[in-house]
Amino acid sequence: VLVVEDNEDDTQLLLRELRRGGFEPVHSRIETAEAMRAALEGREWDLVICDYSMPRFTAREALNILKESQIEIPFIILSGSITEEAAVEALRAGAHDFIVKGNLARLLPAVERELREAETRRARKQLEDQLRQAQKMESVGRLAGGIAHDFNNLLTIIAGYSQLGLELVSPKDPVAGHLGEIKRAADRAAELTRQLLAFSRRQVLSFQVINLNAIVTGMDRMLRRLIGEDVELETRLAPGLGRVKADPGQIEQVIMNLAINARDAMPWGGKLTLETRNVELDEKYAASHASVKPGPYVLLAVSDSGAGMDKEVLEHIFEPFFTTKEQGKGTGLGLAMVYGTIKQCGGFIWVYSEKGKGATFKIYLPLVEEGEEGEATQAVEERPLTGTETILLVEDETGVRGLAEQVLADYGYRVLAASRGEEALRLAAQSDGPLHLLLTDVVMPGMSGRELAERLHPSKPGLKVLYMSGYTDEAIVRHGVLEEGVEFLQKPFTPQALARKVRQVLDGG
Ligand SMILES: Nc1ncnc2c1ncn2[C@@H]1O[C@H](COP(=O)(O)OP(=O)(O)OP(=O)(O)O)[C@@H](O)[C@H]1O
Ligand SMILES: [Mg+2]
C-alpha cells in the first residue's frame, strides 16, 4: 500500500484495520508530490490510500500523478471530513472510492472489492493486448505470404535459367562466373522467401508423431558446438513425456533459432536450458491467454541467462525483419519462422524476459492421443533422373513453364506444354500415345490444377499427378497438411529437384 498521509497515527490505524481483514500490508508513507513520483517509479504497488488534504499535497494532485504514470491500481481517498461535492468531484476525477476516517468499517470491503476489480481489469487488458498482437501478426503474415508467393515464381526462373546457362558454358568462361553469382543470389533469396512462408504458415509440413525428448537429445552435440564453450547447456527432459504431432525438421529449426538467439544474448558466456514437461492447461489459463484451448500439452522451454529484453523489444520480436542486431548480423526472420511453425502445429509460444535478466521462450504443443502412429519416413535412394515418358505440363506463368519444359526435355522426357486447363484438355485428347504424368500449377485462371486432374481422370485413369505451387493453396493443402496421396513440389525448385520429384512420382506406386 502506498499511503499518502501526513499523519503517522492515522497511518497505523489504517494498517491495523487492513491486518484485521487478513492482509499483510507492506507500506510506505509519503506526503509530497516528489515522494509520490519517486515511490511509483521505485516499485510496484497494489493500492493507493490517500488523505484528502495535507499541508503540502492534495488527493487531487496525487490522483493526477498516478494517472500520468499510467499505473492502473485502485486509488481510495480516506479523509477526516469531506463534503459531498468534494467526494463526487474526486470520484469524477477517477478516485475509486472515498471513506471517512470516522467510518473505517467501510475500508476493508472497499479495498477487497477494488483489488478484485483491478485484477479483472488487468486480465481483460492483457487479453486485449494479446488479441491485438495476434491480429497484427495475422495481417503481417498475409502480406509476407503474398509477397513470398510471387517472388517464388521469379526466383524459380532466375535460379533455373542461371543453372541451365552454367551447363552451356565452360567453367573457365567469365560468363560462368557471372551466372554463378546470379545463381547464388537467387538461392539466398529463395532461403529468405522460405522463411517468410514459414512465418505466414504456408510451408508444406510433413507431420509425424514425435517425442520432443528424442529431438532435443539428437541435437545435443550440434547445440553444444553452436553455443560454444563459454555457454553451459543443461537439458531437463521429463521422463514419460507425451508425444506431439509436428514436422521434426521444422522443430529442429525452431530449437536452433532459439539457441542461436540465446547464444547471441550471452556474448560473455552463461547458461542455456532446454526443458520439457507434460502440462495440463485449465480453463483459468485459457481465459487469460488468447486463443488457447484448455487441455493436455507438451511444454518445451528454452531459457538463457543473457541480456534479456525490455518491453519495447518484446512487443516486436516475432515480427519478420525485426532485429536489434547490427547490419549483416541478423535478418530478423528467426523468431518469425519459429512463430509461424508453432502456430501451424496448433501450438503457441510465449516469451518472458526482463532487461538484464535473461529470457525464457515457452512453446506449448498439443499432446497427441495414444494410438496415433507416426508415418514411416521413406528411405531415399539415388537413381538416374532421366526418363522417356510423356508429361503434360500446365503452368500459366510463361517463364516457369519454359524452364520446366526445357529441363524435362533435357532429361529425355516428351513434354506437352499448355498455359491453361482448357488447352491441356485439348492436348490430352489429341495426343495418341500414352500420357504418364500431369505436372500442373495449382492456381491458374479458368480451371484449377485440381479440377484439371479430375477432368482428365476418366479418359486417362492411370495418369499420375504432380502439383507445383509457390505456396500451399487450400486446394491441395488443408491446415498445412498434404492430403493422402497428393504429390507436391514447392516453388522455387531447382532443375534437379524437378527432375528428381518427377522421377519419384513416375516410379511411385
Ligand atoms: N534470447 C534472447 N535474448 C535477448 N534478446 C533476444 C533473444 N531472442 C531474440 N531476441 C531479440 O529479438 C530480436 C529478433 O530475433 P530474431 O531471431 O527474429 O532475429 P535475429 O536473431 O535478429 O536475426 P535472425 O534470426 O534472422 O538471424 C533479436 O534481434 C533480439 O533483439
Ligand atoms: Mg535469430
PDB file of N, CA, C and O and ligand atoms in Angstrom, residues 257 260-261 264 325 334-335, ligand 2:
ATOM      1  N   ASN A 257      17.027 -21.932 -33.946  1.00  0.00           N
ATOM      2  CA  ASN A 257      16.851 -20.475 -33.954  1.00  0.00           C
ATOM      3  C   ASN A 257      16.873 -19.916 -32.535  1.00  0.00           C
ATOM      4  O   ASN A 257      17.489 -18.880 -32.276  1.00  0.00           O
ATOM      5  N   ILE A 260      20.451 -20.091 -31.130  1.00  0.00           N
ATOM      6  CA  ILE A 260      21.339 -19.074 -31.709  1.00  0.00           C
ATOM      7  C   ILE A 260      21.057 -17.710 -31.077  1.00  0.00           C
ATOM      8  O   ILE A 260      21.968 -16.977 -30.704  1.00  0.00           O
ATOM      9  N   ASN A 261      19.770 -17.392 -30.946  1.00  0.00           N
ATOM     10  CA  ASN A 261      19.416 -16.127 -30.291  1.00  0.00           C
ATOM     11  C   ASN A 261      19.973 -16.071 -28.868  1.00  0.00           C
ATOM     12  O   ASN A 261      20.494 -15.045 -28.430  1.00  0.00           O
ATOM     13  N   ASP A 264      23.630 -15.449 -28.890  1.00  0.00           N
ATOM     14  CA  ASP A 264      23.912 -14.044 -29.207  1.00  0.00           C
ATOM     15  C   ASP A 264      23.650 -13.135 -28.014  1.00  0.00           C
ATOM     16  O   ASP A 264      24.239 -12.061 -27.906  1.00  0.00           O
ATOM     17  N   LYS A 325      20.059  -6.519 -34.017  1.00  0.00           N
ATOM     18  CA  LYS A 325      21.455  -6.819 -34.311  1.00  0.00           C
ATOM     19  C   LYS A 325      21.971  -5.903 -35.407  1.00  0.00           C
ATOM     20  O   LYS A 325      21.195  -5.413 -36.223  1.00  0.00           O
ATOM     21  N   GLY A 334      14.351 -15.133 -37.787  1.00  0.00           N
ATOM     22  CA  GLY A 334      14.434 -16.334 -36.957  1.00  0.00           C
ATOM     23  C   GLY A 334      13.167 -16.578 -36.153  1.00  0.00           C
ATOM     24  O   GLY A 334      12.534 -17.633 -36.267  1.00  0.00           O
ATOM     25  N   LEU A 335      12.781 -15.614 -35.340  1.00  0.00           N
ATOM     26  CA  LEU A 335      11.617 -15.812 -34.486  1.00  0.00           C
ATOM     27  C   LEU A 335      10.317 -15.780 -35.277  1.00  0.00           C
ATOM     28  O   LEU A 335       9.330 -16.386 -34.867  1.00  0.00           O
TER      29      LEU A 335
HETATM   30 MG    MG B   2      17.645 -15.086 -34.515  1.00  0.00          MG
END
